[in-house]
GROMACS .gro file of C-alpha atoms in nm:
model
  397
    1MET     CA    1  -0.006   0.001   0.006
    2SER     CA    2   0.281   0.239   0.087
    3ASN     CA    3   0.449   0.177  -0.243
    4THR     CA    4   0.119   0.246  -0.424
    5ASN     CA    5   0.081   0.574  -0.228
    6ALA     CA    6   0.442   0.680  -0.307
    7THR     CA    7   0.385   0.600  -0.678
    8ASN     CA    8   0.060   0.801  -0.686
    9LYS     CA    9   0.227   1.094  -0.507
   10GLN     CA   10   0.507   1.092  -0.761
   11LEU     CA   11   0.262   1.084  -1.052
   12HIS     CA   12   0.079   1.374  -0.888
   13LEU     CA   13   0.390   1.581  -0.845
   14SER     CA   14   0.520   1.504  -1.197
   15ARG     CA   15   0.173   1.602  -1.339
   16ASN     CA   16   0.178   1.937  -1.157
   17ALA     CA   17   0.537   2.006  -1.276
   18LEU     CA   18   0.437   1.932  -1.630
   19PHE     CA   19   0.137   2.163  -1.596
   20ILE     CA   20   0.370   2.442  -1.491
   21ILE     CA   21   0.630   2.382  -1.756
   22PHE     CA   22   0.362   2.358  -2.033
   23ALA     CA   23   0.231   2.696  -1.905
   24LEU     CA   24   0.570   2.846  -1.882
   25SER     CA   25   0.654   2.785  -2.244
   26GLY     CA   26   0.316   2.939  -2.337
   27VAL     CA   27   0.386   3.266  -2.139
   28ALA     CA   28   0.729   3.296  -2.305
   29LEU     CA   29   0.596   3.244  -2.656
   30ALA     CA   30   0.298   3.472  -2.616
   31SER     CA   31   0.514   3.742  -2.465
   32TRP     CA   32   0.721   3.754  -2.782
   33VAL     CA   33   0.428   3.725  -3.023
   34ALA     CA   34   0.219   3.999  -2.857
   35ARG     CA   35   0.497   4.252  -2.899
   36THR     CA   36   0.583   4.163  -3.260
   37PRO     CA   37   0.410   4.482  -3.405
   38GLU     CA   38   0.627   4.704  -3.184
   39VAL     CA   39   0.945   4.504  -3.260
   40ARG     CA   40   0.872   4.540  -3.636
   41ASP     CA   41   0.820   4.914  -3.595
   42THR     CA   42   1.134   4.960  -3.388
   43LEU     CA   43   1.341   4.764  -3.638
   44GLU     CA   44   1.164   4.941  -3.930
   45ALA     CA   45   1.122   4.607  -4.103
   46SER     CA   46   0.889   4.520  -4.387
   47THR     CA   47   0.662   4.222  -4.368
   48ALA     CA   48   0.912   4.014  -4.570
   49GLN     CA   49   1.203   4.132  -4.354
   50MET     CA   50   1.002   4.044  -4.045
   51GLY     CA   51   0.931   3.704  -4.194
   52TRP     CA   52   1.304   3.649  -4.232
   53ILE     CA   53   1.362   3.765  -3.876
   54ILE     CA   54   1.096   3.531  -3.746
   55PHE     CA   55   1.254   3.254  -3.952
   56GLY     CA   56   1.533   3.257  -3.683
   57LEU     CA   57   1.269   3.115  -3.453
   58ALA     CA   58   1.195   2.845  -3.708
   59LEU     CA   59   1.564   2.759  -3.766
   60GLY     CA   60   1.638   2.734  -3.394
   61SER     CA   61   1.318   2.526  -3.343
   62MET     CA   62   1.406   2.281  -3.620
   63ALA     CA   63   1.749   2.225  -3.467
   64GLY     CA   64   1.590   2.163  -3.128
   65LEU     CA   65   1.321   1.939  -3.258
   66LEU     CA   66   1.557   1.722  -3.466
   67SER     CA   67   1.815   1.686  -3.194
   68ALA     CA   68   1.581   1.631  -2.904
   69SER     CA   69   1.514   1.256  -2.942
   70ARG     CA   70   1.880   1.171  -2.949
   71ALA     CA   71   1.946   1.397  -2.652
   72ILE     CA   72   1.665   1.243  -2.454
   73ALA     CA   73   1.795   0.895  -2.528
   74ARG     CA   74   2.138   0.995  -2.386
   75VAL     CA   75   2.046   1.205  -2.085
   76GLY     CA   76   1.672   1.174  -2.031
   77ALA     CA   77   1.387   1.413  -2.079
   78ARG     CA   78   1.439   1.597  -1.749
   79PHE     CA   79   1.791   1.716  -1.833
   80VAL     CA   80   1.666   1.821  -2.183
   81THR     CA   81   1.375   2.015  -2.019
   82VAL     CA   82   1.613   2.209  -1.793
   83SER     CA   83   1.847   2.290  -2.084
   84SER     CA   84   1.556   2.399  -2.300
   85ILE     CA   85   1.414   2.642  -2.050
   86LEU     CA   86   1.751   2.806  -1.996
   87CYS     CA   87   1.777   2.854  -2.368
   88ILE     CA   88   1.431   3.014  -2.370
   89SER     CA   89   1.537   3.247  -2.093
   90ALA     CA   90   1.862   3.352  -2.261
   91GLY     CA   91   1.689   3.394  -2.604
   92THR     CA   92   1.420   3.617  -2.455
   93ALA     CA   93   1.684   3.840  -2.300
   94ALA     CA   94   1.871   3.866  -2.634
   95ILE     CA   95   1.555   3.952  -2.826
   96GLY     CA   96   1.485   4.234  -2.574
   97THR     CA   97   1.844   4.358  -2.607
   98GLY     CA   98   1.834   4.343  -2.985
   99THR     CA   99   1.507   4.542  -2.989
  100TYR     CA  100   1.648   4.809  -2.756
  101PHE     CA  101   1.953   4.871  -2.975
  102SER     CA  102   1.750   4.817  -3.298
  103ILE     CA  103   1.985   4.539  -3.417
  104SER     CA  104   1.788   4.301  -3.640
  105LEU     CA  105   2.067   4.042  -3.642
  106LEU     CA  106   2.065   4.026  -3.260
  107VAL     CA  107   1.692   3.977  -3.254
  108PHE     CA  108   1.729   3.701  -3.523
  109ALA     CA  109   2.005   3.533  -3.311
  110GLY     CA  110   1.793   3.563  -2.997
  111LEU     CA  111   1.505   3.402  -3.170
  112MET     CA  112   1.727   3.115  -3.286
  113VAL     CA  113   1.819   3.049  -2.926
  114PHE     CA  114   1.473   3.096  -2.813
  115GLY     CA  115   1.344   2.858  -3.086
  116PHE     CA  116   1.600   2.598  -3.004
  117GLY     CA  117   1.476   2.597  -2.645
  118ILE     CA  118   1.116   2.572  -2.757
  119GLY     CA  119   1.181   2.287  -3.005
  120PHE     CA  120   1.396   2.098  -2.767
  121LEU     CA  121   1.142   2.139  -2.480
  122GLU     CA  122   0.833   2.055  -2.671
  123VAL     CA  123   0.952   1.708  -2.765
  124ALA     CA  124   1.065   1.639  -2.411
  125ILE     CA  125   0.754   1.743  -2.236
  126ASN     CA  126   0.519   1.579  -2.490
  127LEU     CA  127   0.708   1.251  -2.430
  128GLU     CA  128   0.679   1.305  -2.052
  129GLY     CA  129   0.300   1.378  -2.096
  130ALA     CA  130   0.252   1.060  -2.308
  131VAL     CA  131   0.444   0.839  -2.065
  132LEU     CA  132   0.251   0.999  -1.768
  133GLU     CA  133  -0.076   0.948  -1.948
  134ARG     CA  134  -0.015   0.574  -1.986
  135ALA     CA  135   0.108   0.535  -1.632
  136ALA     CA  136  -0.192   0.722  -1.483
  137HIS     CA  137  -0.443   0.552  -1.721
  138LYS     CA  138  -0.601   0.889  -1.777
  139THR     CA  139  -0.645   1.128  -2.068
  140LEU     CA  140  -0.399   1.408  -1.976
  141LEU     CA  141  -0.247   1.556  -2.293
  142PRO     CA  142  -0.549   1.776  -2.383
  143ALA     CA  143  -0.533   1.926  -2.020
  144LEU     CA  144  -0.153   1.966  -2.048
  145HIS     CA  145  -0.200   2.151  -2.375
  146ALA     CA  146  -0.471   2.346  -2.214
  147SER     CA  147  -0.211   2.456  -1.963
  148PHE     CA  148   0.011   2.573  -2.253
  149SER     CA  149  -0.288   2.768  -2.388
  150GLY     CA  150  -0.353   2.914  -2.043
  151GLY     CA  151   0.009   3.022  -2.035
  152THR     CA  152  -0.026   3.192  -2.374
  153LEU     CA  153  -0.334   3.359  -2.258
  154ALA     CA  154  -0.169   3.480  -1.935
  155GLY     CA  155   0.138   3.596  -2.140
  156ALA     CA  156  -0.088   3.784  -2.383
  157GLY     CA  157  -0.288   3.944  -2.108
  158TRP     CA  158   0.046   4.043  -1.928
  159SER     CA  159   0.170   4.185  -2.257
  160ALA     CA  160  -0.143   4.395  -2.300
  161LEU     CA  161  -0.095   4.527  -1.948
  162MET     CA  162   0.273   4.612  -2.026
  163MET     CA  163   0.156   4.797  -2.341
  164ALA     CA  164  -0.118   4.982  -2.157
  165LEU     CA  165   0.136   5.094  -1.903
  166HIS     CA  166   0.384   5.189  -2.175
  167ILE     CA  167   0.638   4.945  -2.052
  168SER     CA  168   0.905   4.892  -2.324
  169VAL     CA  169   0.954   4.568  -2.510
  170THR     CA  170   1.297   4.529  -2.366
  171VAL     CA  171   1.193   4.563  -2.001
  172HIS     CA  172   0.903   4.334  -2.056
  173LEU     CA  173   1.107   4.059  -2.207
  174PHE     CA  174   1.374   4.088  -1.944
  175ILE     CA  175   1.106   4.032  -1.685
  176ILE     CA  176   0.990   3.722  -1.870
  177SER     CA  177   1.348   3.589  -1.891
  178VAL     CA  178   1.405   3.620  -1.514
  179VAL     CA  179   1.063   3.468  -1.430
  180THR     CA  180   1.121   3.176  -1.665
  181ALA     CA  181   1.455   3.086  -1.505
  182GLY     CA  182   1.309   3.131  -1.153
  183VAL     CA  183   1.012   2.899  -1.216
  184LEU     CA  184   1.247   2.641  -1.369
  185LEU     CA  185   1.442   2.627  -1.034
  186ILE     CA  186   1.121   2.550  -0.853
  187SER     CA  187   0.957   2.294  -1.081
  188TYR     CA  188   1.213   2.079  -1.256
  189ARG     CA  189   1.309   1.867  -0.957
  190TYR     CA  190   0.957   1.701  -0.956
  191LEU     CA  191   1.000   1.557  -1.307
  192PRO     CA  192   1.085   1.185  -1.307
  193HIS     CA  193   1.444   1.074  -1.367
  194GLY     CA  194   1.537   0.905  -1.689
  195THR     CA  195   1.224   0.928  -1.897
  196GLY     CA  196   1.317   0.820  -2.241
  197LYS     CA  197   1.668   0.725  -2.143
  198GLU     CA  198   1.584   0.358  -2.157
  199HIS     CA  199   1.539   0.397  -2.535
  200LEU     CA  200   1.910   0.434  -2.610
  201PRO     CA  201   2.020   0.277  -2.940
  202ARG     CA  202   2.095  -0.096  -2.896
  203LYS     CA  203   2.158  -0.393  -3.111
  204LYS     CA  204   1.809  -0.504  -3.042
  205LYS     CA  205   1.678  -0.184  -3.205
  206GLU     CA  206   1.866  -0.266  -3.525
  207THR     CA  207   1.686  -0.605  -3.554
  208ASP     CA  208   1.347  -0.512  -3.420
  209PRO     CA  209   1.151  -0.338  -3.693
  210SER     CA  210   0.882  -0.227  -3.451
  211THR     CA  211   1.129   0.025  -3.286
  212SER     CA  212   1.279   0.154  -3.614
  213SER     CA  213   1.200   0.521  -3.676
  214TRP     CA  214   1.227   0.455  -4.052
  215THR     CA  215   0.952   0.188  -4.023
  216VAL     CA  216   0.731   0.419  -3.825
  217TRP     CA  217   0.772   0.693  -4.090
  218LYS     CA  218   0.621   0.448  -4.339
  219GLU     CA  219   0.310   0.362  -4.137
  220PRO     CA  220   0.000   0.505  -4.310
  221ARG     CA  221  -0.178   0.574  -3.979
  222THR     CA  222   0.113   0.760  -3.829
  223LEU     CA  223   0.150   0.975  -4.144
  224LEU     CA  224  -0.227   1.054  -4.142
  225ILE     CA  225  -0.203   1.147  -3.772
  226GLY     CA  226   0.091   1.361  -3.871
  227LEU     CA  227  -0.125   1.537  -4.137
  228VAL     CA  228  -0.400   1.615  -3.871
  229VAL     CA  229  -0.140   1.761  -3.645
  230PHE     CA  230   0.035   1.941  -3.928
  231GLY     CA  231  -0.283   2.120  -4.045
  232MET     CA  232  -0.398   2.213  -3.694
  233ALA     CA  233  -0.054   2.315  -3.569
  234PHE     CA  234  -0.009   2.535  -3.882
  235ALA     CA  235  -0.336   2.702  -3.801
  236GLU     CA  236  -0.229   2.757  -3.441
  237GLY     CA  237   0.122   2.874  -3.521
  238SER     CA  238   0.009   3.114  -3.788
  239ALA     CA  239  -0.221   3.289  -3.545
  240ASN     CA  240   0.060   3.294  -3.285
  241ASP     CA  241   0.304   3.459  -3.528
  242TRP     CA  242   0.080   3.678  -3.742
  243LEU     CA  243  -0.263   3.739  -3.597
  244PRO     CA  244  -0.174   4.072  -3.424
  245LEU     CA  245   0.000   4.196  -3.735
  246ALA     CA  246  -0.276   4.073  -3.968
  247MET     CA  247  -0.541   4.257  -3.759
  248VAL     CA  248  -0.336   4.576  -3.748
  249ASP     CA  249  -0.255   4.583  -4.117
  250GLY     CA  250  -0.577   4.422  -4.247
  251PHE     CA  251  -0.827   4.604  -4.037
  252ASN     CA  252  -0.637   4.925  -3.972
  253VAL     CA  253  -0.662   4.896  -3.591
  254GLN     CA  254  -0.428   4.993  -3.305
  255HIS     CA  255  -0.162   4.760  -3.173
  256ILE     CA  256  -0.356   4.704  -2.855
  257THR     CA  257  -0.659   4.594  -3.058
  258GLY     CA  258  -0.441   4.344  -3.250
  259SER     CA  259  -0.313   4.214  -2.913
  260ALA     CA  260  -0.674   4.187  -2.792
  261MET     CA  261  -0.771   3.971  -3.099
  262PHE     CA  262  -0.473   3.755  -3.023
  263THR     CA  263  -0.597   3.722  -2.657
  264LEU     CA  264  -0.935   3.620  -2.791
  265PHE     CA  265  -0.782   3.352  -3.002
  266LEU     CA  266  -0.581   3.219  -2.701
  267THR     CA  267  -0.897   3.229  -2.486
  268ALA     CA  268  -1.077   3.015  -2.741
  269MET     CA  269  -0.785   2.770  -2.751
  270PHE     CA  270  -0.789   2.741  -2.374
  271LEU     CA  271  -1.157   2.683  -2.351
  272GLY     CA  272  -1.144   2.423  -2.630
  273ARG     CA  273  -0.864   2.231  -2.456
  274THR     CA  274  -1.021   2.261  -2.113
  275ALA     CA  275  -1.353   2.119  -2.238
  276GLY     CA  276  -1.181   1.877  -2.480
  277GLY     CA  277  -1.167   1.582  -2.236
  278PHE     CA  278  -1.541   1.588  -2.182
  279PHE     CA  279  -1.626   1.599  -2.554
  280LEU     CA  280  -1.368   1.332  -2.638
  281ASP     CA  281  -1.484   1.092  -2.374
  282ARG     CA  282  -1.850   1.147  -2.468
  283PHE     CA  283  -1.839   1.147  -2.848
  284GLY     CA  284  -1.497   1.000  -2.944
  285ARG     CA  285  -1.194   1.142  -3.115
  286VAL     CA  286  -1.308   1.131  -3.479
  287PRO     CA  287  -1.643   1.315  -3.451
  288VAL     CA  288  -1.491   1.578  -3.221
  289LEU     CA  289  -1.202   1.647  -3.464
  290ARG     CA  290  -1.426   1.656  -3.768
  291THR     CA  291  -1.644   1.920  -3.592
  292ALA     CA  292  -1.344   2.105  -3.472
  293SER     CA  293  -1.195   2.129  -3.816
  294LEU     CA  294  -1.521   2.266  -3.951
  295LEU     CA  295  -1.533   2.530  -3.682
  296ALA     CA  296  -1.176   2.627  -3.742
  297PHE     CA  297  -1.221   2.647  -4.125
  298SER     CA  298  -1.539   2.858  -4.090
  299GLY     CA  299  -1.384   3.093  -3.837
  300LEU     CA  300  -1.074   3.156  -4.042
  301ALA     CA  301  -1.284   3.216  -4.347
  302LEU     CA  302  -1.477   3.481  -4.167
  303VAL     CA  303  -1.144   3.654  -4.067
  304ILE     CA  304  -1.014   3.647  -4.426
  305PHE     CA  305  -1.316   3.742  -4.625
  306THR     CA  306  -1.566   3.950  -4.423
  307GLY     CA  307  -1.367   4.279  -4.374
  308TYR     CA  308  -1.582   4.364  -4.074
  309LEU     CA  309  -1.413   4.362  -3.733
  310PRO     CA  310  -1.695   4.234  -3.518
  311ILE     CA  311  -1.763   3.939  -3.749
  312ALA     CA  312  -1.389   3.879  -3.776
  313ALA     CA  313  -1.366   3.870  -3.396
  314CYS     CA  314  -1.629   3.592  -3.399
  315GLY     CA  315  -1.420   3.416  -3.661
  316VAL     CA  316  -1.106   3.449  -3.452
  317PHE     CA  317  -1.282   3.271  -3.162
  318LEU     CA  318  -1.412   2.989  -3.390
  319TRP     CA  319  -1.062   2.951  -3.539
  320GLY     CA  320  -0.907   2.916  -3.197
  321PHE     CA  321  -1.174   2.691  -3.054
  322GLY     CA  322  -1.174   2.465  -3.359
  323THR     CA  323  -0.792   2.434  -3.371
  324SER     CA  324  -0.742   2.357  -3.006
  325LEU     CA  325  -0.763   1.979  -2.999
  326GLY     CA  326  -0.578   1.880  -3.304
  327PHE     CA  327  -0.223   1.870  -3.159
  328PRO     CA  328  -0.292   1.699  -2.819
  329VAL     CA  329  -0.534   1.447  -2.974
  330GLY     CA  330  -0.273   1.359  -3.237
  331ILE     CA  331  -0.007   1.306  -2.971
  332SER     CA  332  -0.250   1.084  -2.775
  333ALA     CA  333  -0.333   0.882  -3.090
  334ALA     CA  334   0.043   0.842  -3.165
  335GLY     CA  335   0.094   0.694  -2.821
  336ASP     CA  336  -0.198   0.446  -2.838
  337GLU     CA  337   0.019   0.136  -2.890
  338SER     CA  338   0.285   0.096  -2.621
  339GLU     CA  339   0.525  -0.080  -2.866
  340GLY     CA  340   0.706   0.200  -3.053
  341ALA     CA  341   0.500   0.471  -2.879
  342VAL     CA  342   0.804   0.688  -2.791
  343ILE     CA  343   0.922   0.700  -3.157
  344ARG     CA  344   0.570   0.772  -3.281
  345VAL     CA  345   0.514   1.048  -3.033
  346SER     CA  346   0.847   1.197  -3.124
  347ILE     CA  347   0.777   1.193  -3.496
  348VAL     CA  348   0.426   1.339  -3.463
  349SER     CA  349   0.572   1.611  -3.232
  350ILE     CA  350   0.831   1.687  -3.489
  351ILE     CA  351   0.571   1.717  -3.767
  352GLY     CA  352   0.343   1.929  -3.553
  353TYR     CA  353   0.614   2.175  -3.429
  354THR     CA  354   0.758   2.199  -3.776
  355ALA     CA  355   0.422   2.324  -3.900
  356PHE     CA  356   0.378   2.535  -3.583
  357LEU     CA  357   0.717   2.708  -3.606
  358VAL     CA  358   0.839   2.682  -3.962
  359GLY     CA  359   0.519   2.728  -4.160
  360PRO     CA  360   0.434   3.084  -4.031
  361PRO     CA  361   0.764   3.245  -4.146
  362ILE     CA  362   0.705   3.099  -4.495
  363LEU     CA  363   0.351   3.237  -4.472
  364GLY     CA  364   0.501   3.579  -4.405
  365LEU     CA  365   0.688   3.568  -4.731
  366PHE     CA  366   0.356   3.515  -4.920
  367GLY     CA  367   0.202   3.792  -4.705
  368GLU     CA  368   0.446   4.037  -4.838
  369PHE     CA  369   0.305   4.003  -5.186
  370MET     CA  370  -0.062   3.920  -5.129
  371GLY     CA  371  -0.128   4.061  -4.780
  372LEU     CA  372  -0.137   3.864  -4.451
  373LEU     CA  373  -0.506   3.811  -4.453
  374GLN     CA  374  -0.507   3.673  -4.804
  375ALA     CA  375  -0.204   3.450  -4.723
  376PHE     CA  376  -0.415   3.279  -4.453
  377VAL     CA  377  -0.581   3.094  -4.742
  378PHE     CA  378  -0.296   2.849  -4.725
  379VAL     CA  379  -0.391   2.786  -4.358
  380LEU     CA  380  -0.749   2.715  -4.470
  381ILE     CA  381  -0.611   2.445  -4.699
  382GLY     CA  382  -0.413   2.293  -4.411
  383ILE     CA  383  -0.722   2.278  -4.189
  384PHE     CA  384  -0.924   2.121  -4.466
  385LEU     CA  385  -0.662   1.845  -4.507
  386ALA     CA  386  -0.659   1.785  -4.135
  387GLY     CA  387  -1.038   1.745  -4.143
  388LEU     CA  388  -1.007   1.486  -4.421
  389ALA     CA  389  -0.750   1.288  -4.226
  390SER     CA  390  -0.931   1.293  -3.892
  391SER     CA  391  -1.053   0.929  -3.905
  392SER     CA  392  -0.684   0.828  -3.850
  393VAL     CA  393  -0.706   0.926  -3.479
  394LYS     CA  394  -0.957   0.663  -3.396
  395LYS     CA  395  -0.839   0.478  -3.088
  396SER     CA  396  -0.641   0.160  -3.151
  397THR     CA  397  -0.794  -0.154  -3.003
   0.00000   0.00000   0.00000
């Protein structure tokens, strides 16, 4: 009985630490995104130039995503998590410094470090979440991603307060940098030791096709789950990177209004992920995701084509609410089968975060020529494809 109680206590502490870390990454990301219009104006960058600057975030993120699995296998997910958050803290400080001195290259470099931390972190904590979900025999990933959304919401709200008080971007980001490092010192110790470390490359792995990442990449179900996550993560990431600017440029509103629309999107994401567990348990993954993709598609279409701010605001909410469950449900579906689950979760995470972090800078290049609102048509296509592939997330028996 005592061993059972100790195990339950450890699971409880690990879960709480993961909730905090998911939220922390959301706060950091939203703090950068909400201030992008001011950063752009300070740097006097065009939309295309801003797209290249943001591409630093994508480059760093790709490096983090692609190296995370091997690092986890060597040192475990907890060590990777600690290293990631330190990179996020340092990158945030560098972005603030670059903005203060109007040095685009320093902002770019800061975003690379920040992005590396984000990419490195997200594979680690999604793996921690999937392992914890199986150990606890409960659906936890939507709630964990709701914590991320809650963090982005808190970060956006804090950013709006900073703007209302006329606090500079630099001071704001330095505060976030210090808070990020401080929270890390409190929370990291409650994560379990060695998660993922047992999956070091071995001779058995070379002879067992079920654990081969190349074999997993060829699985139709895994690829279709990846398509679901790709489309929904692209929709989420595009809003995170471009929604404030798109509202400012497309609807001729003030920066604080653009930030408010971003906050509305994050609120919808948070509500969708918070309520997601109830709907998923009641109706199942496939009907919920099909409905969600329809809501996201309809909402984004209202943003692009109406040209009327109140209707566009309704569209922003539907866009966020509909997009909210694609990523966490995809991760859960990838982890259905215990054999090869770590590799599948890692691969689907890489696909999702590639779309989340790399897709939006490319979208910005199209936005330079056709306008940001019109460029969101490519996001509509991604949502449509995710809806078509939604049957792939049906729970394995």
